[in-house]
Amino acid sequence: MKLAHKDIEKDNAGQVTLIPEEAEDMWHTYNLLHVGDSLRASTIRKVQTESSTGSVGSSRVRTTLTLCVATIDFDSQACQCLSVTALERFYEAVMQGILRHFNFDVVKCVLVASPGFVKDQFISYLFKEAVRQDCKILLENRSKFMVVHSSSGHKYSLKEVLCDPAVTALLSDTKAAGEVKALEDFYKMLQQEPDRAFYGLAHVERASEALAIDILMISDKLFRHQDIATRSRYVRLVDNVKENGGNVRIFSSLHVSGEQLNQLSGVVAVLRFPIADMSEAEEDSSSDED
């Protein structure tokens, strides 16, 4: 945040001119504002004019707008302030999404993450509404909800949250945490022992033929491949690894770890023992790894 001008009186009244330079600056602005403050900013508006002959013209005019702050909250996604009417509608939509899509017989933990206080406000709203509506499914599963901090509202912050040791300890038996840990182990192996870390369909298939695969990580996206022969090829790979005692992890493409795996062709393997001289494996990346 750049402070362009400051004029503060002895009673702490006054005005400041601030120039936000990054998204986080809007969070600081949110904490500075109070109901009753005035907020002034320069903007450009389109002005239409009509002549005496009836022809209509338009021009862009720079205008200074002054707003009186009535209510204030913060939208971490858009990095902007928004009304409390709007925020409750968002919370209600999220609540209905949880009730519609979550099977709490299967779900072990629900992470609620955000920068600032949005996460806490949502949890407060969620369970106040659960009490008001006598929503037993939420009240009975309250202990599964976990509030954690994230640096932003972008979905890639989910990786940051899941890598937090405190969160990992609590989620140690969940599938998402296992996927993140498995992918991290693969990256470490790729750096330290590259002959035991393979990716790409042709290389991984050769490792499977050598009975060398300890852990196979594969994206669920590949099982929906439009070409039936290619889809069957991935299914055979999974079956072969399982038959030979390997561990198979199927990653969800909807999760950030699945997106990362897709960037590595969608199929990787950690081997029991190193296999060298695989660089000459014939691999048609345009057809096999599309």
C-alpha positions as a LaTeX table, in Angstrom:
\begin{tabular}{lrrr}
\hline
Residue & $x$ (\AA) & $y$ (\AA) & $z$ (\AA) \\
\hline
Met1 & 0.00 & 0.00 & 0.00 \\
Lys2 & 1.35 & 3.42 & $-0.97$ \\
Leu3 & 0.49 & 6.38 & 1.27 \\
Ala4 & 0.12 & 9.35 & $-1.10$ \\
His5 & $-1.25$ & 11.93 & 1.36 \\
Lys6 & $-2.07$ & 12.19 & 5.07 \\
Asp7 & $-3.87$ & 14.95 & 6.94 \\
Ile8 & $-4.74$ & 13.94 & 10.53 \\
Glu9 & $-6.16$ & 16.34 & 13.15 \\
Lys10 & $-5.40$ & 16.23 & 16.89 \\
Asp11 & $-8.63$ & 14.36 & 17.58 \\
Asn12 & $-7.54$ & 11.70 & 15.03 \\
Ala13 & $-10.08$ & 12.87 & 12.46 \\
Gly14 & $-8.79$ & 13.65 & 9.01 \\
Gln15 & $-8.12$ & 12.02 & 5.69 \\
Val16 & $-5.55$ & 9.87 & 3.94 \\
Thr17 & $-4.95$ & 9.08 & 0.28 \\
Leu18 & $-3.99$ & 5.45 & $-0.34$ \\
Ile19 & $-2.93$ & 3.70 & $-3.53$ \\
Pro20 & $-3.38$ & $-0.10$ & $-3.39$ \\
Glu21 & $-0.59$ & $-1.93$ & $-5.18$ \\
Glu22 & $-1.53$ & $-5.57$ & $-4.60$ \\
Ala23 & $-4.55$ & $-7.67$ & $-3.60$ \\
Glu24 & $-3.53$ & $-7.85$ & 0.07 \\
Asp25 & $-3.76$ & $-4.03$ & 0.29 \\
Met26 & $-7.55$ & $-4.28$ & 0.01 \\
Trp27 & $-7.56$ & $-6.38$ & 3.19 \\
His28 & $-5.69$ & $-3.60$ & 5.01 \\
Thr29 & $-8.18$ & $-1.06$ & 3.64 \\
Tyr30 & $-11.02$ & $-3.18$ & 5.01 \\
Asn31 & $-9.48$ & $-3.03$ & 8.47 \\
Leu32 & $-9.05$ & 0.76 & 8.27 \\
Leu33 & $-12.62$ & 1.59 & 7.24 \\
His34 & $-15.48$ & 2.21 & 9.69 \\
Val35 & $-19.18$ & 2.81 & 9.24 \\
Gly36 & $-19.71$ & 6.54 & 8.72 \\
Asp37 & $-16.43$ & 7.09 & 6.90 \\
Ser38 & $-16.42$ & 8.66 & 3.45 \\
Leu39 & $-14.59$ & 7.00 & 0.60 \\
Arg40 & $-13.64$ & 9.08 & $-2.45$ \\
Ala41 & $-12.18$ & 7.79 & $-5.68$ \\
Ser42 & $-11.72$ & 8.86 & $-9.27$ \\
Thr43 & $-13.49$ & 6.90 & $-11.98$ \\
Ile44 & $-14.46$ & 7.21 & $-15.65$ \\
Arg45 & $-18.08$ & 7.23 & $-16.73$ \\
Lys46 & $-19.71$ & 7.16 & $-20.15$ \\
Val47 & $-21.90$ & 10.25 & $-20.70$ \\
Gln48 & $-24.49$ & 10.42 & $-23.47$ \\
Thr49 & $-25.59$ & 13.75 & $-24.94$ \\
Glu50 & $-28.40$ & 14.58 & $-27.35$ \\
Ser51 & $-28.15$ & 17.53 & $-29.73$ \\
Ser52 & $-30.98$ & 19.80 & $-30.85$ \\
Thr53 & $-31.25$ & 17.77 & $-34.05$ \\
Gly54 & $-31.85$ & 14.56 & $-32.10$ \\
Ser55 & $-28.48$ & 12.92 & $-32.76$ \\
Val56 & $-26.96$ & 11.12 & $-29.78$ \\
Gly57 & $-23.29$ & 11.24 & $-28.94$ \\
Ser58 & $-21.27$ & 9.80 & $-26.08$ \\
Ser59 & $-18.01$ & 10.65 & $-24.39$ \\
Arg60 & $-15.98$ & 9.33 & $-21.47$ \\
Val61 & $-15.68$ & 11.73 & $-18.56$ \\
Arg62 & $-13.49$ & 11.40 & $-15.49$ \\
Thr63 & $-15.62$ & 11.82 & $-12.36$ \\
Thr64 & $-14.87$ & 11.85 & $-8.64$ \\
Leu65 & $-17.33$ & 9.78 & $-6.59$ \\
Thr66 & $-17.77$ & 10.02 & $-2.83$ \\
Leu67 & $-19.44$ & 7.16 & $-0.94$ \\
Cys68 & $-20.61$ & 7.11 & 2.67 \\
Val69 & $-19.84$ & 3.75 & 4.29 \\
Ala70 & $-23.03$ & 2.18 & 5.67 \\
Thr71 & $-21.95$ & $-1.48$ & 6.09 \\
Ile72 & $-18.70$ & $-3.22$ & 5.27 \\
Asp73 & $-17.36$ & $-6.70$ & 4.73 \\
Phe74 & $-14.63$ & $-8.28$ & 2.62 \\
Asp75 & $-14.79$ & $-10.54$ & $-0.42$ \\
Ser76 & $-11.53$ & $-12.52$ & $-0.46$ \\
Gln77 & $-12.21$ & $-13.85$ & $-3.97$ \\
Ala78 & $-12.60$ & $-10.46$ & $-5.64$ \\
Cys79 & $-10.46$ & $-8.60$ & $-3.06$ \\
Gln80 & $-13.17$ & $-6.03$ & $-2.57$ \\
Cys81 & $-15.69$ & $-4.89$ & 0.04 \\
Leu82 & $-19.29$ & $-6.06$ & $-0.22$ \\
Ser83 & $-22.51$ & $-5.66$ & 1.69 \\
Val84 & $-23.57$ & $-7.96$ & 4.56 \\
Thr85 & $-26.88$ & $-8.73$ & 2.44 \\
Ala86 & $-24.75$ & $-10.15$ & $-0.32$ \\
Leu87 & $-22.45$ & $-12.07$ & 2.08 \\
Glu88 & $-25.32$ & $-13.89$ & 3.76 \\
Arg89 & $-26.66$ & $-14.94$ & 0.35 \\
Phe90 & $-23.24$ & $-16.41$ & $-0.39$ \\
Tyr91 & $-23.14$ & $-18.21$ & 2.97 \\
Glu92 & $-26.63$ & $-19.60$ & 2.36 \\
Ala93 & $-25.58$ & $-20.89$ & $-1.08$ \\
Val94 & $-22.53$ & $-22.63$ & 0.42 \\
Met95 & $-24.65$ & $-24.12$ & 3.20 \\
Gln96 & $-27.15$ & $-25.52$ & 0.70 \\
Gly97 & $-24.27$ & $-26.91$ & $-1.37$ \\
Ile98 & $-22.93$ & $-28.74$ & 1.70 \\
Leu99 & $-26.35$ & $-30.20$ & 2.50 \\
Arg100 & $-26.92$ & $-31.23$ & $-1.11$ \\
His101 & $-23.55$ & $-32.77$ & $-1.95$ \\
Phe102 & $-21.90$ & $-33.95$ & 1.30 \\
Asn103 & $-22.39$ & $-37.50$ & 2.50 \\
Phe104 & $-21.30$ & $-37.27$ & 6.13 \\
Asp105 & $-21.26$ & $-41.05$ & 6.41 \\
Val106 & $-18.20$ & $-40.88$ & 4.16 \\
Val107 & $-16.78$ & $-37.38$ & 4.78 \\
Lys108 & $-14.28$ & $-37.43$ & 7.64 \\
Cys109 & $-13.34$ & $-33.76$ & 7.71 \\
Val110 & $-14.49$ & $-30.46$ & 6.20 \\
Leu111 & $-11.83$ & $-27.77$ & 5.85 \\
Val112 & $-13.09$ & $-24.19$ & 5.88 \\
Ala113 & $-10.24$ & $-21.91$ & 4.83 \\
Ser114 & $-9.89$ & $-18.24$ & 3.97 \\
Pro115 & $-7.74$ & $-15.21$ & 4.63 \\
Gly116 & $-9.05$ & $-12.83$ & 7.27 \\
Phe117 & $-12.22$ & $-13.64$ & 9.19 \\
Val118 & $-14.52$ & $-14.91$ & 6.42 \\
Lys119 & $-14.03$ & $-18.52$ & 7.50 \\
Asp120 & $-15.00$ & $-17.74$ & 11.10 \\
Gln121 & $-18.02$ & $-15.72$ & 10.03 \\
Phe122 & $-19.20$ & $-18.53$ & 7.76 \\
Ile123 & $-18.90$ & $-21.17$ & 10.49 \\
Ser124 & $-20.79$ & $-18.91$ & 12.87 \\
Tyr125 & $-23.54$ & $-18.40$ & 10.27 \\
Leu126 & $-23.64$ & $-22.10$ & 9.35 \\
Phe127 & $-24.31$ & $-23.39$ & 12.83 \\
Lys128 & $-26.62$ & $-20.57$ & 13.87 \\
Glu129 & $-28.73$ & $-21.49$ & 10.85 \\
Ala130 & $-28.40$ & $-25.18$ & 11.67 \\
Val131 & $-29.83$ & $-24.51$ & 15.14 \\
Arg132 & $-32.57$ & $-22.23$ & 13.79 \\
Gln133 & $-33.59$ & $-24.73$ & 11.12 \\
Asp134 & $-33.06$ & $-27.74$ & 13.41 \\
Cys135 & $-30.68$ & $-29.22$ & 10.82 \\
Lys136 & $-29.55$ & $-32.33$ & 12.67 \\
Ile137 & $-27.14$ & $-33.53$ & 9.97 \\
Leu138 & $-24.96$ & $-30.42$ & 10.45 \\
Leu139 & $-25.25$ & $-30.33$ & 14.23 \\
Glu140 & $-24.34$ & $-34.01$ & 14.55 \\
Asn141 & $-21.25$ & $-33.53$ & 12.36 \\
Arg142 & $-20.06$ & $-30.22$ & 13.78 \\
Ser143 & $-16.82$ & $-31.78$ & 15.05 \\
Lys144 & $-15.82$ & $-32.60$ & 11.45 \\
Phe145 & $-15.58$ & $-28.91$ & 10.50 \\
Met146 & $-12.10$ & $-27.44$ & 10.80 \\
Val147 & $-11.32$ & $-23.73$ & 10.40 \\
Val148 & $-7.86$ & $-22.92$ & 8.99 \\
His149 & $-6.07$ & $-19.92$ & 7.51 \\
Ser150 & $-5.14$ & $-19.60$ & 3.84 \\
Ser151 & $-3.22$ & $-16.82$ & 2.11 \\
Ser152 & $-5.92$ & $-16.34$ & $-0.55$ \\
Gly153 & $-9.30$ & $-17.57$ & $-1.72$ \\
His154 & $-7.86$ & $-19.23$ & $-4.84$ \\
Lys155 & $-8.19$ & $-23.00$ & $-5.04$ \\
Tyr156 & $-4.42$ & $-23.40$ & $-5.30$ \\
Ser157 & $-4.22$ & $-22.25$ & $-1.68$ \\
Leu158 & $-5.72$ & $-25.65$ & $-0.85$ \\
Lys159 & $-2.28$ & $-27.17$ & $-1.41$ \\
Glu160 & $-0.80$ & $-24.70$ & 1.06 \\
Val161 & $-3.48$ & $-25.60$ & 3.61 \\
Leu162 & $-3.02$ & $-29.36$ & 3.18 \\
Cys163 & 0.76 & $-29.03$ & 3.52 \\
Asp164 & 0.42 & $-27.35$ & 6.91 \\
Pro165 & 1.80 & $-29.88$ & 9.47 \\
Ala166 & $-1.00$ & $-29.13$ & 11.94 \\
Val167 & $-3.63$ & $-29.79$ & 9.29 \\
Thr168 & $-1.82$ & $-32.85$ & 7.97 \\
Ala169 & $-1.74$ & $-34.38$ & 11.45 \\
Leu170 & $-5.52$ & $-34.04$ & 11.75 \\
Leu171 & $-6.14$ & $-35.28$ & 8.22 \\
Ser172 & $-3.58$ & $-38.06$ & 8.23 \\
Asp173 & $-6.15$ & $-40.72$ & 7.34 \\
Thr174 & $-8.01$ & $-38.86$ & 4.61 \\
Lys175 & $-7.66$ & $-39.44$ & 0.88 \\
Ala176 & $-6.84$ & $-35.82$ & $-0.01$ \\
Ala177 & $-3.97$ & $-35.62$ & 2.45 \\
Gly178 & $-2.67$ & $-38.97$ & 1.18 \\
Glu179 & $-2.69$ & $-37.72$ & $-2.41$ \\
Val180 & $-0.76$ & $-34.56$ & $-1.51$ \\
Lys181 & 1.81 & $-36.58$ & 0.46 \\
Ala182 & 2.21 & $-39.17$ & $-2.32$ \\
Leu183 & 2.80 & $-36.48$ & $-4.94$ \\
Glu184 & 5.32 & $-34.70$ & $-2.71$ \\
Asp185 & 7.19 & $-38.00$ & $-2.26$ \\
Phe186 & 7.26 & $-38.45$ & $-6.03$ \\
Tyr187 & 8.78 & $-34.98$ & $-6.56$ \\
Lys188 & 11.44 & $-35.72$ & $-3.92$ \\
Met189 & 12.23 & $-39.02$ & $-5.58$ \\
Leu190 & 12.45 & $-37.30$ & $-8.98$ \\
Gln191 & 15.11 & $-34.95$ & $-7.58$ \\
Gln192 & 17.06 & $-37.43$ & $-5.48$ \\
Glu193 & 16.73 & $-40.73$ & $-7.40$ \\
Pro194 & 15.39 & $-39.98$ & $-10.90$ \\
Asp195 & 15.83 & $-43.62$ & $-11.95$ \\
Arg196 & 13.06 & $-44.53$ & $-9.48$ \\
Ala197 & 10.56 & $-41.84$ & $-10.50$ \\
Phe198 & 8.87 & $-42.26$ & $-13.90$ \\
Tyr199 & 6.07 & $-40.34$ & $-15.60$ \\
Gly200 & 4.44 & $-40.70$ & $-18.99$ \\
Leu201 & 2.47 & $-43.71$ & $-20.14$ \\
Ala202 & 5.17 & $-45.51$ & $-22.14$ \\
His203 & 7.84 & $-45.22$ & $-19.41$ \\
Val204 & 5.43 & $-46.29$ & $-16.68$ \\
Glu205 & 4.24 & $-49.26$ & $-18.75$ \\
Arg206 & 7.83 & $-50.44$ & $-19.19$ \\
Ala207 & 8.39 & $-50.15$ & $-15.46$ \\
Ser208 & 5.23 & $-52.21$ & $-14.90$ \\
Glu209 & 6.49 & $-54.90$ & $-17.28$ \\
Ala210 & 9.67 & $-55.05$ & $-15.19$ \\
Leu211 & 7.53 & $-55.53$ & $-12.03$ \\
Ala212 & 9.24 & $-52.43$ & $-10.62$ \\
Ile213 & 6.29 & $-50.24$ & $-9.64$ \\
Asp214 & 5.80 & $-49.69$ & $-5.93$ \\
Ile215 & 3.28 & $-46.81$ & $-6.14$ \\
Leu216 & 1.26 & $-45.87$ & $-9.22$ \\
Met217 & $-0.49$ & $-42.48$ & $-9.27$ \\
Ile218 & $-3.03$ & $-42.00$ & $-12.02$ \\
Ser219 & $-5.64$ & $-39.33$ & $-12.79$ \\
Asp220 & $-9.30$ & $-40.31$ & $-12.94$ \\
Lys221 & $-9.45$ & $-38.15$ & $-16.09$ \\
Leu222 & $-7.61$ & $-40.87$ & $-18.01$ \\
Phe223 & $-10.38$ & $-43.39$ & $-17.34$ \\
Arg224 & $-12.75$ & $-41.06$ & $-19.21$ \\
His225 & $-10.56$ & $-40.85$ & $-22.32$ \\
Gln226 & $-12.71$ & $-40.61$ & $-25.47$ \\
Asp227 & $-10.67$ & $-43.26$ & $-27.24$ \\
Ile228 & $-11.78$ & $-46.66$ & $-25.91$ \\
Ala229 & $-8.48$ & $-48.36$ & $-26.76$ \\
Thr230 & $-6.50$ & $-45.73$ & $-24.85$ \\
Arg231 & $-8.88$ & $-45.96$ & $-21.90$ \\
Ser232 & $-8.47$ & $-49.73$ & $-21.83$ \\
Arg233 & $-4.70$ & $-49.31$ & $-21.89$ \\
Tyr234 & $-4.80$ & $-47.33$ & $-18.64$ \\
Val235 & $-7.13$ & $-49.88$ & $-17.05$ \\
Arg236 & $-4.70$ & $-52.70$ & $-17.97$ \\
Leu237 & $-1.85$ & $-50.74$ & $-16.43$ \\
Val238 & $-3.72$ & $-50.34$ & $-13.14$ \\
Asp239 & $-4.71$ & $-54.03$ & $-13.08$ \\
Asn240 & $-1.13$ & $-55.15$ & $-13.77$ \\
Val241 & 0.31 & $-53.01$ & $-11.00$ \\
Lys242 & $-2.26$ & $-54.31$ & $-8.50$ \\
Glu243 & $-1.65$ & $-57.95$ & $-9.55$ \\
Asn244 & 2.08 & $-57.49$ & $-8.98$ \\
Gly245 & 1.65 & $-56.10$ & $-5.46$ \\
Gly246 & 1.89 & $-52.41$ & $-6.26$ \\
Asn247 & $-0.14$ & $-49.67$ & $-4.58$ \\
Val248 & $-2.46$ & $-47.67$ & $-6.87$ \\
Arg249 & $-3.70$ & $-44.18$ & $-6.05$ \\
Ile250 & $-6.41$ & $-42.68$ & $-8.28$ \\
Phe251 & $-6.36$ & $-38.88$ & $-8.09$ \\
Ser252 & $-9.43$ & $-36.69$ & $-8.55$ \\
Ser253 & $-9.05$ & $-34.12$ & $-11.33$ \\
Leu254 & $-11.26$ & $-31.79$ & $-9.27$ \\
His255 & $-8.60$ & $-31.58$ & $-6.57$ \\
Val256 & $-5.49$ & $-29.42$ & $-6.87$ \\
Ser257 & $-3.25$ & $-32.50$ & $-6.51$ \\
Gly258 & $-5.09$ & $-34.10$ & $-9.44$ \\
Glu259 & $-4.51$ & $-30.98$ & $-11.54$ \\
Gln260 & $-0.79$ & $-31.17$ & $-10.74$ \\
Leu261 & $-0.73$ & $-34.83$ & $-11.70$ \\
Asn262 & $-2.41$ & $-34.03$ & $-15.01$ \\
Gln263 & 0.43 & $-31.61$ & $-15.74$ \\
Leu264 & 2.79 & $-34.60$ & $-15.43$ \\
Ser265 & 0.84 & $-36.55$ & $-18.10$ \\
Gly266 & $-1.65$ & $-37.89$ & $-15.55$ \\
Val267 & 0.31 & $-41.04$ & $-14.71$ \\
Val268 & 3.48 & $-41.34$ & $-12.58$ \\
Ala269 & 5.17 & $-44.14$ & $-10.69$ \\
Val270 & 7.58 & $-44.56$ & $-7.80$ \\
Leu271 & 9.67 & $-47.71$ & $-8.36$ \\
Arg272 & 10.87 & $-50.38$ & $-5.96$ \\
Phe273 & 14.29 & $-50.35$ & $-7.58$ \\
Pro274 & 15.99 & $-48.06$ & $-10.11$ \\
Ile275 & 15.73 & $-48.71$ & $-13.84$ \\
Ala276 & 18.21 & $-46.88$ & $-16.03$ \\
Asp277 & 18.33 & $-46.17$ & $-19.77$ \\
Met278 & 14.65 & $-45.37$ & $-20.15$ \\
Ser279 & 15.19 & $-42.14$ & $-22.08$ \\
Glu280 & 15.03 & $-43.98$ & $-25.41$ \\
Ala281 & 11.55 & $-45.37$ & $-24.77$ \\
Glu282 & 9.35 & $-44.73$ & $-27.75$ \\
Glu283 & 6.49 & $-42.52$ & $-26.70$ \\
Asp284 & 4.00 & $-40.74$ & $-28.85$ \\
Ser285 & 3.07 & $-37.86$ & $-26.51$ \\
Ser286 & 0.52 & $-36.47$ & $-28.93$ \\
Ser287 & $-1.59$ & $-39.65$ & $-28.87$ \\
Asp288 & $-0.76$ & $-41.57$ & $-25.68$ \\
Glu289 & $-0.68$ & $-38.63$ & $-23.26$ \\
Asp290 & $-3.28$ & $-36.32$ & $-24.74$ \\
\hline
\end{tabular}
